[in-house]
mmCIF file of C-alpha atoms and ligand atoms in Angstrom:
data_model
loop_
_atom_site.group_PDB
_atom_site.id
_atom_site.type_symbol
_atom_site.label_atom_id
_atom_site.label_comp_id
_atom_site.label_asym_id
_atom_site.label_seq_id
_atom_site.Cartn_x
_atom_site.Cartn_y
_atom_site.Cartn_z
ATOM 1 C CA UNK A 1 10.133 12.136 10.073
ATOM 2 C CA UNK A 2 13.459 10.734 8.936
ATOM 3 C CA UNK A 3 14.041 7.813 6.614
ATOM 4 C CA UNK A 4 17.327 6.348 5.589
ATOM 5 C CA UNK A 5 18.741 8.108 2.563
ATOM 6 C CA UNK A 6 18.545 5.088 0.343
ATOM 7 C CA UNK A 7 14.809 5.006 0.352
ATOM 8 C CA UNK A 8 12.971 7.383 -1.842
ATOM 9 C CA UNK A 9 10.028 9.206 -0.476
ATOM 10 C CA UNK A 10 6.916 10.636 -2.069
ATOM 11 C CA UNK A 11 5.267 13.742 -0.702
ATOM 12 C CA UNK A 12 1.544 13.406 0.533
ATOM 13 C CA UNK A 13 -0.851 16.099 0.165
ATOM 14 C CA UNK A 14 -0.562 16.687 4.046
ATOM 15 C CA UNK A 15 2.987 17.758 3.543
ATOM 16 C CA UNK A 16 4.244 14.617 5.133
ATOM 17 C CA UNK A 17 6.698 12.078 3.277
ATOM 18 C CA UNK A 18 5.559 8.505 2.642
ATOM 19 C CA UNK A 19 8.522 5.972 1.977
ATOM 20 C CA UNK A 20 8.053 4.872 -1.666
ATOM 21 C CA UNK A 21 8.539 1.270 -0.746
ATOM 22 C CA UNK A 22 6.889 -0.420 2.008
ATOM 23 C CA UNK A 23 6.570 -4.055 3.325
ATOM 24 C CA UNK A 24 2.847 -5.352 3.037
ATOM 25 C CA UNK A 25 1.790 -7.824 5.591
ATOM 26 C CA UNK A 26 -1.227 -9.354 4.465
ATOM 27 C CA UNK A 27 -1.783 -13.057 5.238
ATOM 28 C CA UNK A 28 1.140 -12.823 7.556
ATOM 29 C CA UNK A 29 0.072 -14.700 10.669
ATOM 30 C CA UNK A 30 0.603 -13.091 14.023
ATOM 31 C CA UNK A 31 3.514 -15.150 15.181
ATOM 32 C CA UNK A 32 7.212 -15.097 15.850
ATOM 33 C CA UNK A 33 8.112 -15.749 12.341
ATOM 34 C CA UNK A 34 6.177 -12.497 11.326
ATOM 35 C CA UNK A 35 7.748 -10.634 14.023
ATOM 36 C CA UNK A 36 11.390 -11.643 12.842
ATOM 37 C CA UNK A 37 10.383 -11.061 9.272
ATOM 38 C CA UNK A 38 9.190 -7.387 10.221
ATOM 39 C CA UNK A 39 12.286 -6.930 12.395
ATOM 40 C CA UNK A 40 14.596 -7.981 9.585
ATOM 41 C CA UNK A 41 12.810 -5.700 7.050
ATOM 42 C CA UNK A 42 13.343 -2.766 9.502
ATOM 43 C CA UNK A 43 17.081 -3.772 9.807
ATOM 44 C CA UNK A 44 17.334 -3.774 6.162
ATOM 45 C CA UNK A 45 16.010 -0.168 5.925
ATOM 46 C CA UNK A 46 12.385 -0.605 5.307
ATOM 47 C CA UNK A 47 10.612 2.364 6.896
ATOM 48 C CA UNK A 48 7.065 1.720 5.954
ATOM 49 C CA UNK A 49 4.656 -1.026 6.852
ATOM 50 C CA UNK A 50 1.326 -1.828 5.501
ATOM 51 C CA UNK A 51 -1.147 -3.665 7.651
ATOM 52 C CA UNK A 52 -5.001 -3.672 8.356
ATOM 53 C CA UNK A 53 -7.451 -4.574 10.927
ATOM 54 C CA UNK A 54 -8.572 -7.508 9.026
ATOM 55 C CA UNK A 55 -5.058 -8.891 8.726
ATOM 56 C CA UNK A 56 -5.144 -9.810 12.243
ATOM 57 C CA UNK A 57 -1.489 -8.860 12.835
ATOM 58 C CA UNK A 58 -1.793 -5.272 14.004
ATOM 59 C CA UNK A 59 -0.304 -6.481 17.485
ATOM 60 C CA UNK A 60 2.688 -8.245 16.085
ATOM 61 C CA UNK A 61 3.381 -5.028 13.845
ATOM 62 C CA UNK A 62 3.238 -3.025 16.760
ATOM 63 C CA UNK A 63 5.527 -5.268 18.922
ATOM 64 C CA UNK A 64 8.237 -5.539 16.175
ATOM 65 C CA UNK A 65 8.267 -1.551 15.799
ATOM 66 C CA UNK A 66 8.844 -1.511 19.636
ATOM 67 C CA UNK A 67 11.569 -4.103 19.872
ATOM 68 C CA UNK A 68 13.320 -2.651 16.883
ATOM 69 C CA UNK A 69 14.031 0.411 19.044
ATOM 70 C CA UNK A 70 13.556 2.557 15.970
ATOM 71 C CA UNK A 71 11.858 5.817 17.006
ATOM 72 C CA UNK A 72 8.194 5.736 16.284
ATOM 73 C CA UNK A 73 8.539 8.711 13.904
ATOM 74 C CA UNK A 74 11.071 7.127 11.864
ATOM 75 C CA UNK A 75 8.684 4.397 10.567
ATOM 76 C CA UNK A 76 5.663 5.019 8.350
ATOM 77 C CA UNK A 77 2.659 2.962 9.597
ATOM 78 C CA UNK A 78 -0.567 2.282 7.699
ATOM 79 C CA UNK A 79 -3.652 0.315 8.757
ATOM 80 C CA UNK A 80 -7.190 0.015 7.524
ATOM 81 C CA UNK A 81 -10.669 0.150 8.401
ATOM 82 C CA UNK A 82 -12.673 -3.013 7.703
ATOM 83 C CA UNK A 83 -16.027 -3.243 5.878
ATOM 84 C CA UNK A 84 -17.818 -4.111 9.308
ATOM 85 C CA UNK A 85 -16.773 -0.937 10.904
ATOM 86 C CA UNK A 86 -18.203 1.556 8.702
ATOM 87 C CA UNK A 87 -20.293 4.289 10.040
ATOM 88 C CA UNK A 88 -19.273 7.409 12.011
ATOM 89 C CA UNK A 89 -19.131 6.101 15.717
ATOM 90 C CA UNK A 90 -18.023 2.465 14.720
ATOM 91 C CA UNK A 91 -15.202 4.006 12.493
ATOM 92 C CA UNK A 92 -13.939 6.164 15.284
ATOM 93 C CA UNK A 93 -13.954 3.086 17.549
ATOM 94 C CA UNK A 94 -12.317 0.763 15.109
ATOM 95 C CA UNK A 95 -9.413 3.373 14.662
ATOM 96 C CA UNK A 96 -8.942 3.607 18.343
ATOM 97 C CA UNK A 97 -8.959 -0.337 18.485
ATOM 98 C CA UNK A 98 -6.360 -0.498 15.801
ATOM 99 C CA UNK A 99 -4.265 1.964 17.602
ATOM 100 C CA UNK A 100 -4.395 -0.010 20.909
ATOM 101 C CA UNK A 101 -3.371 -3.250 19.116
ATOM 102 C CA UNK A 102 -0.449 -1.449 17.544
ATOM 103 C CA UNK A 103 0.455 0.077 20.720
ATOM 104 C CA UNK A 104 0.665 3.704 19.228
ATOM 105 C CA UNK A 105 -1.045 6.764 19.827
ATOM 106 C CA UNK A 106 -1.263 7.573 15.917
ATOM 107 C CA UNK A 107 -0.940 5.963 12.613
ATOM 108 C CA UNK A 108 0.839 7.727 9.739
ATOM 109 C CA UNK A 109 -2.008 6.696 7.332
ATOM 110 C CA UNK A 110 -5.480 5.232 8.039
ATOM 111 C CA UNK A 111 -7.442 3.956 4.992
ATOM 112 C CA UNK A 112 -10.995 2.948 4.214
ATOM 113 C CA UNK A 113 -10.290 -0.488 3.157
ATOM 114 C CA UNK A 114 -13.228 -0.921 0.689
ATOM 115 C CA UNK A 115 -15.771 1.372 -0.589
ATOM 116 C CA UNK A 116 -18.859 0.016 1.230
ATOM 117 C CA UNK A 117 -22.150 1.300 -0.397
ATOM 118 C CA UNK A 118 -24.419 3.672 1.572
ATOM 119 C CA UNK A 119 -21.813 3.988 4.325
ATOM 120 C CA UNK A 120 -18.690 5.459 3.096
ATOM 121 C CA UNK A 121 -19.601 9.157 3.287
ATOM 122 C CA UNK A 122 -20.245 8.889 6.822
ATOM 123 C CA UNK A 123 -17.372 6.982 7.418
ATOM 124 C CA UNK A 124 -15.082 9.487 5.818
ATOM 125 C CA UNK A 125 -16.500 12.113 8.175
ATOM 126 C CA UNK A 126 -15.171 9.778 10.888
ATOM 127 C CA UNK A 127 -11.702 9.672 9.362
ATOM 128 C CA UNK A 128 -11.727 13.501 9.109
ATOM 129 C CA UNK A 129 -12.270 13.921 12.755
ATOM 130 C CA UNK A 130 -9.511 11.441 13.472
ATOM 131 C CA UNK A 131 -7.256 13.354 11.138
ATOM 132 C CA UNK A 132 -8.104 16.678 12.806
ATOM 133 C CA UNK A 133 -7.461 14.949 16.320
ATOM 134 C CA UNK A 134 -4.014 13.894 15.217
ATOM 135 C CA UNK A 135 -4.794 10.062 15.677
ATOM 136 C CA UNK A 136 -4.175 9.637 11.998
ATOM 137 C CA UNK A 137 -1.476 11.867 10.310
ATOM 138 C CA UNK A 138 -2.972 11.233 6.960
ATOM 139 C CA UNK A 139 -6.184 9.778 5.682
ATOM 140 C CA UNK A 140 -6.948 7.812 2.492
ATOM 141 C CA UNK A 141 -8.943 5.247 0.664
ATOM 142 C CA UNK A 142 -8.355 1.784 -0.953
ATOM 143 C CA UNK A 143 -10.076 0.042 -3.758
ATOM 144 C CA UNK A 144 -11.739 3.168 -4.735
ATOM 145 C CA UNK A 145 -12.255 3.410 -8.615
ATOM 146 C CA UNK A 146 -12.817 6.405 -10.537
ATOM 147 C CA UNK A 147 -16.557 6.736 -9.562
ATOM 148 C CA UNK A 148 -15.816 6.310 -5.834
ATOM 149 C CA UNK A 149 -13.117 8.840 -5.938
ATOM 150 C CA UNK A 150 -15.377 11.386 -7.810
ATOM 151 C CA UNK A 151 -18.051 10.794 -5.231
ATOM 152 C CA UNK A 152 -15.545 11.445 -2.227
ATOM 153 C CA UNK A 153 -13.925 14.453 -3.830
ATOM 154 C CA UNK A 154 -17.414 16.008 -4.171
ATOM 155 C CA UNK A 155 -18.100 16.052 -0.392
ATOM 156 C CA UNK A 156 -14.977 15.624 1.478
ATOM 157 C CA UNK A 157 -13.505 18.610 3.717
ATOM 158 C CA UNK A 158 -10.180 16.647 3.917
ATOM 159 C CA UNK A 159 -9.066 15.238 0.478
ATOM 160 C CA UNK A 160 -7.592 11.628 0.588
ATOM 161 C CA UNK A 161 -3.838 11.467 0.546
ATOM 162 C CA UNK A 162 -3.518 8.113 -1.107
ATOM 163 C CA UNK A 163 -5.735 5.535 -3.051
ATOM 164 C CA UNK A 164 -4.430 2.063 -2.482
ATOM 165 C CA UNK A 165 -5.518 -0.317 -5.275
ATOM 166 C CA UNK A 166 -4.066 -3.260 -7.116
ATOM 167 C CA UNK A 167 -1.567 -1.972 -9.796
ATOM 168 C CA UNK A 168 0.836 -3.842 -11.971
ATOM 169 C CA UNK A 169 1.417 -4.011 -15.687
ATOM 170 C CA UNK A 170 -1.057 -6.701 -16.070
ATOM 171 C CA UNK A 171 -3.904 -4.321 -14.933
ATOM 172 C CA UNK A 172 -2.389 -0.902 -15.197
ATOM 173 C CA UNK A 173 -4.192 0.189 -18.422
ATOM 174 C CA UNK A 174 -7.606 -0.900 -17.185
ATOM 175 C CA UNK A 175 -7.016 1.417 -14.220
ATOM 176 C CA UNK A 176 -5.693 4.458 -16.152
ATOM 177 C CA UNK A 177 -8.757 6.593 -15.424
ATOM 178 C CA UNK A 178 -8.518 6.107 -11.762
ATOM 179 C CA UNK A 179 -4.724 6.594 -11.681
ATOM 180 C CA UNK A 180 -5.053 9.726 -13.849
ATOM 181 C CA UNK A 181 -7.693 11.162 -11.376
ATOM 182 C CA UNK A 182 -5.302 10.505 -8.550
ATOM 183 C CA UNK A 183 -2.413 12.183 -10.297
ATOM 184 C CA UNK A 184 -4.579 15.070 -11.071
ATOM 185 C CA UNK A 185 -6.013 15.579 -7.542
ATOM 186 C CA UNK A 186 -2.485 15.165 -5.859
ATOM 187 C CA UNK A 187 -3.494 11.702 -4.526
ATOM 188 C CA UNK A 188 -0.625 9.225 -4.420
ATOM 189 C CA UNK A 189 -1.659 5.744 -5.840
ATOM 190 C CA UNK A 190 -0.368 3.069 -3.825
ATOM 191 C CA UNK A 191 0.244 -0.180 -5.633
ATOM 192 C CA UNK A 192 -0.999 -3.396 -3.819
ATOM 193 C CA UNK A 193 -0.236 -6.942 -5.079
ATOM 194 C CA UNK A 194 2.552 -5.249 -7.250
ATOM 195 C CA UNK A 195 3.878 -8.784 -7.599
ATOM 196 C CA UNK A 196 0.507 -10.115 -8.963
ATOM 197 C CA UNK A 197 0.694 -12.308 -5.647
ATOM 198 C CA UNK A 198 3.432 -14.214 -7.470
ATOM 199 C CA UNK A 199 1.305 -15.341 -10.554
ATOM 200 C CA UNK A 200 3.258 -13.674 -13.032
ATOM 201 C CA UNK A 201 6.792 -13.761 -11.655
ATOM 202 C CA UNK A 202 7.714 -16.430 -14.191
ATOM 203 C CA UNK A 203 6.236 -14.699 -17.355
ATOM 204 C CA UNK A 204 8.963 -15.224 -19.896
ATOM 205 C CA UNK A 205 8.546 -11.721 -21.199
ATOM 206 C CA UNK A 206 9.163 -10.389 -17.699
ATOM 207 C CA UNK A 207 12.192 -12.734 -17.279
ATOM 208 C CA UNK A 208 13.634 -11.502 -20.526
ATOM 209 C CA UNK A 209 13.473 -8.113 -19.678
ATOM 210 C CA UNK A 210 14.504 -8.344 -15.909
ATOM 211 C CA UNK A 211 17.616 -10.442 -17.033
ATOM 212 C CA UNK A 212 18.897 -7.517 -19.195
ATOM 213 C CA UNK A 213 18.921 -5.373 -16.055
ATOM 214 C CA UNK A 214 20.256 -8.173 -14.046
ATOM 215 C CA UNK A 215 17.305 -8.030 -11.844
ATOM 216 C CA UNK A 216 14.720 -10.388 -10.815
ATOM 217 C CA UNK A 217 11.291 -10.232 -12.138
ATOM 218 C CA UNK A 218 10.024 -9.120 -8.801
ATOM 219 C CA UNK A 219 12.540 -6.331 -8.641
ATOM 220 C CA UNK A 220 11.336 -5.231 -12.168
ATOM 221 C CA UNK A 221 7.779 -5.072 -11.134
ATOM 222 C CA UNK A 222 8.597 -2.995 -7.966
ATOM 223 C CA UNK A 223 10.778 -0.687 -9.991
ATOM 224 C CA UNK A 224 8.000 -0.191 -12.708
ATOM 225 C CA UNK A 225 5.801 0.725 -9.896
ATOM 226 C CA UNK A 226 8.105 3.312 -8.282
ATOM 227 C CA UNK A 227 8.801 4.888 -11.861
ATOM 228 C CA UNK A 228 5.048 5.324 -12.300
ATOM 229 C CA UNK A 229 5.123 7.433 -9.135
ATOM 230 C CA UNK A 230 3.208 4.753 -7.181
ATOM 231 C CA UNK A 231 4.228 3.931 -3.449
ATOM 232 C CA UNK A 232 4.480 0.136 -3.554
ATOM 233 C CA UNK A 233 4.043 -2.330 -0.844
ATOM 234 C CA UNK A 234 5.237 -5.944 -1.748
ATOM 235 C CA UNK A 235 4.624 -8.688 0.629
ATOM 236 C CA UNK A 236 6.980 -11.467 1.525
ATOM 237 C CA UNK A 237 7.506 -13.516 4.686
ATOM 238 C CA UNK A 238 10.934 -14.818 3.375
ATOM 239 C CA UNK A 239 13.857 -12.730 4.564
ATOM 240 C CA UNK A 240 15.915 -13.222 1.485
ATOM 241 C CA UNK A 241 13.065 -11.848 -0.675
ATOM 242 C CA UNK A 242 12.406 -9.070 1.636
ATOM 243 C CA UNK A 243 15.832 -7.762 0.850
ATOM 244 C CA UNK A 244 15.645 -8.657 -2.801
ATOM 245 C CA UNK A 245 12.584 -6.560 -2.871
ATOM 246 C CA UNK A 246 14.250 -3.299 -1.773
ATOM 247 C CA UNK A 247 17.197 -3.634 -4.058
ATOM 248 C CA UNK A 248 15.386 -1.703 -6.577
ATOM 249 C CA UNK A 249 16.918 1.980 -6.136
ATOM 250 C CA UNK A 250 20.305 1.256 -8.111
ATOM 251 C CA UNK A 251 18.778 1.034 -11.575
ATOM 252 C CA UNK A 252 16.295 2.485 -14.015
ATOM 253 C CA UNK A 253 13.948 0.844 -16.396
ATOM 254 C CA UNK A 254 14.321 2.766 -19.603
ATOM 255 C CA UNK A 255 11.452 4.374 -21.586
ATOM 256 C CA UNK A 256 11.030 1.850 -24.205
ATOM 257 C CA UNK A 257 10.763 -0.959 -21.489
ATOM 258 C CA UNK A 258 8.363 1.262 -19.445
ATOM 259 C CA UNK A 259 6.264 1.352 -22.520
ATOM 260 C CA UNK A 260 6.248 -2.356 -23.043
ATOM 261 C CA UNK A 261 5.401 -3.074 -19.304
ATOM 262 C CA UNK A 262 2.508 -0.376 -19.578
ATOM 263 C CA UNK A 263 1.075 -2.276 -22.509
ATOM 264 C CA UNK A 264 1.007 -5.600 -20.853
ATOM 265 C CA UNK A 265 -2.561 -5.333 -19.522
ATOM 266 C CA UNK A 266 -4.668 -8.486 -19.660
ATOM 267 C CA UNK A 267 -7.090 -7.500 -16.920
ATOM 268 C CA UNK A 268 -5.530 -9.524 -14.290
ATOM 269 C CA UNK A 269 -7.203 -8.916 -10.830
ATOM 270 C CA UNK A 270 -5.620 -11.146 -8.236
ATOM 271 C CA UNK A 271 -8.193 -10.232 -5.473
ATOM 272 C CA UNK A 272 -11.593 -8.662 -5.331
ATOM 273 C CA UNK A 273 -12.388 -6.348 -8.226
ATOM 274 C CA UNK A 274 -13.904 -3.100 -7.017
ATOM 275 C CA UNK A 275 -14.704 -1.815 -10.531
ATOM 276 C CA UNK A 276 -18.540 -2.467 -10.423
ATOM 277 C CA UNK A 277 -18.936 -1.788 -6.878
ATOM 278 C CA UNK A 278 -21.793 0.754 -6.170
HETATM 279 N N1 NAP B 301 -6.107 -2.649 0.181
HETATM 280 C C1 NAP B 301 -6.368 -3.955 -0.232
HETATM 281 O O1 NAP B 301 -7.437 -4.326 -0.590
HETATM 282 C C2 NAP B 301 -5.172 -4.928 -0.410
HETATM 283 C C3 NAP B 301 -5.230 -6.007 -1.129
HETATM 284 C C4 NAP B 301 -4.218 -6.992 -1.280
HETATM 285 C C5 NAP B 301 -2.879 -6.552 -0.849
HETATM 286 N N2 NAP B 301 -2.879 -5.352 -0.161
HETATM 287 C C6 NAP B 301 -1.630 -4.845 0.506
HETATM 288 O O2 NAP B 301 -0.424 -5.224 -0.588
HETATM 289 C C7 NAP B 301 0.479 -6.064 -0.070
HETATM 290 C C8 NAP B 301 1.068 -6.837 -1.257
HETATM 291 O O3 NAP B 301 0.099 -7.600 -1.918
HETATM 292 P P1 NAP B 301 0.018 -9.099 -1.879
HETATM 293 O O4 NAP B 301 0.339 -9.659 -0.574
HETATM 294 O O5 NAP B 301 -1.458 -9.409 -2.261
HETATM 295 O O6 NAP B 301 0.731 -9.703 -3.092
HETATM 296 P P2 NAP B 301 2.232 -9.448 -3.734
HETATM 297 O O7 NAP B 301 3.227 -8.406 -2.918
HETATM 298 O O8 NAP B 301 2.001 -9.025 -5.033
HETATM 299 O O9 NAP B 301 2.855 -10.861 -3.658
HETATM 300 C C9 NAP B 301 3.130 -11.535 -2.561
HETATM 301 C C10 NAP B 301 3.497 -12.924 -3.031
HETATM 302 O O10 NAP B 301 4.536 -12.999 -3.725
HETATM 303 C C11 NAP B 301 5.772 -13.823 -3.115
HETATM 304 N N3 NAP B 301 6.945 -13.073 -3.228
HETATM 305 C C12 NAP B 301 7.290 -11.834 -2.724
HETATM 306 N N4 NAP B 301 8.488 -11.402 -3.034
HETATM 307 C C13 NAP B 301 8.942 -12.377 -3.870
HETATM 308 C C14 NAP B 301 10.223 -12.562 -4.646
HETATM 309 N N5 NAP B 301 11.153 -11.694 -4.491
HETATM 310 N N6 NAP B 301 10.287 -13.589 -5.293
HETATM 311 C C15 NAP B 301 9.492 -14.543 -5.593
HETATM 312 N N7 NAP B 301 8.100 -14.500 -4.911
HETATM 313 C C16 NAP B 301 7.955 -13.291 -4.170
HETATM 314 C C17 NAP B 301 5.271 -13.891 -1.733
HETATM 315 O O11 NAP B 301 5.388 -15.127 -1.074
HETATM 316 P P3 NAP B 301 6.393 -15.188 0.296
HETATM 317 O O12 NAP B 301 5.896 -14.483 1.178
HETATM 318 O O13 NAP B 301 6.515 -16.722 0.282
HETATM 319 O O14 NAP B 301 7.851 -14.762 -0.185
HETATM 320 C C18 NAP B 301 3.634 -13.896 -1.803
HETATM 321 O O15 NAP B 301 3.238 -15.173 -2.202
HETATM 322 C C19 NAP B 301 -0.305 -6.937 0.872
HETATM 323 O O16 NAP B 301 0.512 -7.571 1.881
HETATM 324 C C20 NAP B 301 -1.203 -5.821 1.720
HETATM 325 O O17 NAP B 301 -0.360 -5.069 2.474
HETATM 326 C C21 NAP B 301 -3.830 -4.658 0.157
#
């Protein structure tokens, strides 16, 4: 797989590369505007798209990839298995259905979207089969906290390549045990909702720090995630913001400011919190 040299990549435990920055497409409807936004992202140089069956936009993602004329193996494509598709047979079927909607015969990364109680072990076996068959070039999890990861690491044959969880300075410290376990096991953390869904982009402390780097608060949060070693998948439907969000490879946050950002935790969870999920 080849990516533009401007984009940094992380190495997965499969040996494959994952572009460190991707476009998240949650809540982007399956319409022409989304097609245009993805097309423009690819023109700007994004080579990593994060979708999911439950986002109901896999078809438009697949079409945008085809019409971009970028070779399939130059774009890193992630999708996710939804909660109602847990169980061995259902998971295999769900992956095939996602592939059909995406119009591709493999995804670069297939994730269990949520750690559904009582089903996730069997589902992981299905993902291992899909991995062995080459339908998924890498497999991983999402919303797995420390306890879910420990359980998985105790029974898996193929370890997860990534764990996609909510990560930004306002929740980071509370997630440190999970992040540390990922790091020690060679699992790449992927930061979702890295912009706090927009909630904190006007935080005065963030604005002051960003302005010292002549960057926006969105660019500061994305750069923070990259410097933490997290792949990061900010979402925007607005083309100027899609461009803005990738202009993060030309500066570095200094160690003192990283420490300030690392200490900003206020347990802000913008979506569902998997911490107590059994
Ligand atoms: N695995 C999971 O359970 C899970 C959960 C949540 C998210 N995710 C993934 O992570 C991706 C990102 O997370 P997210 O969509 O929740 O939130 P996010 O990326 O933190 O924030 C997206 C919000 O910020 C706005 N925004 C984007 N860039 C901006 C900029 N430069 N300036 C100002 N506002 C900006 C967007 O509005 P506009 O679109 O109007 O620009 C949108 O309202 C998702 O799309 C999805 O792929 C995964």
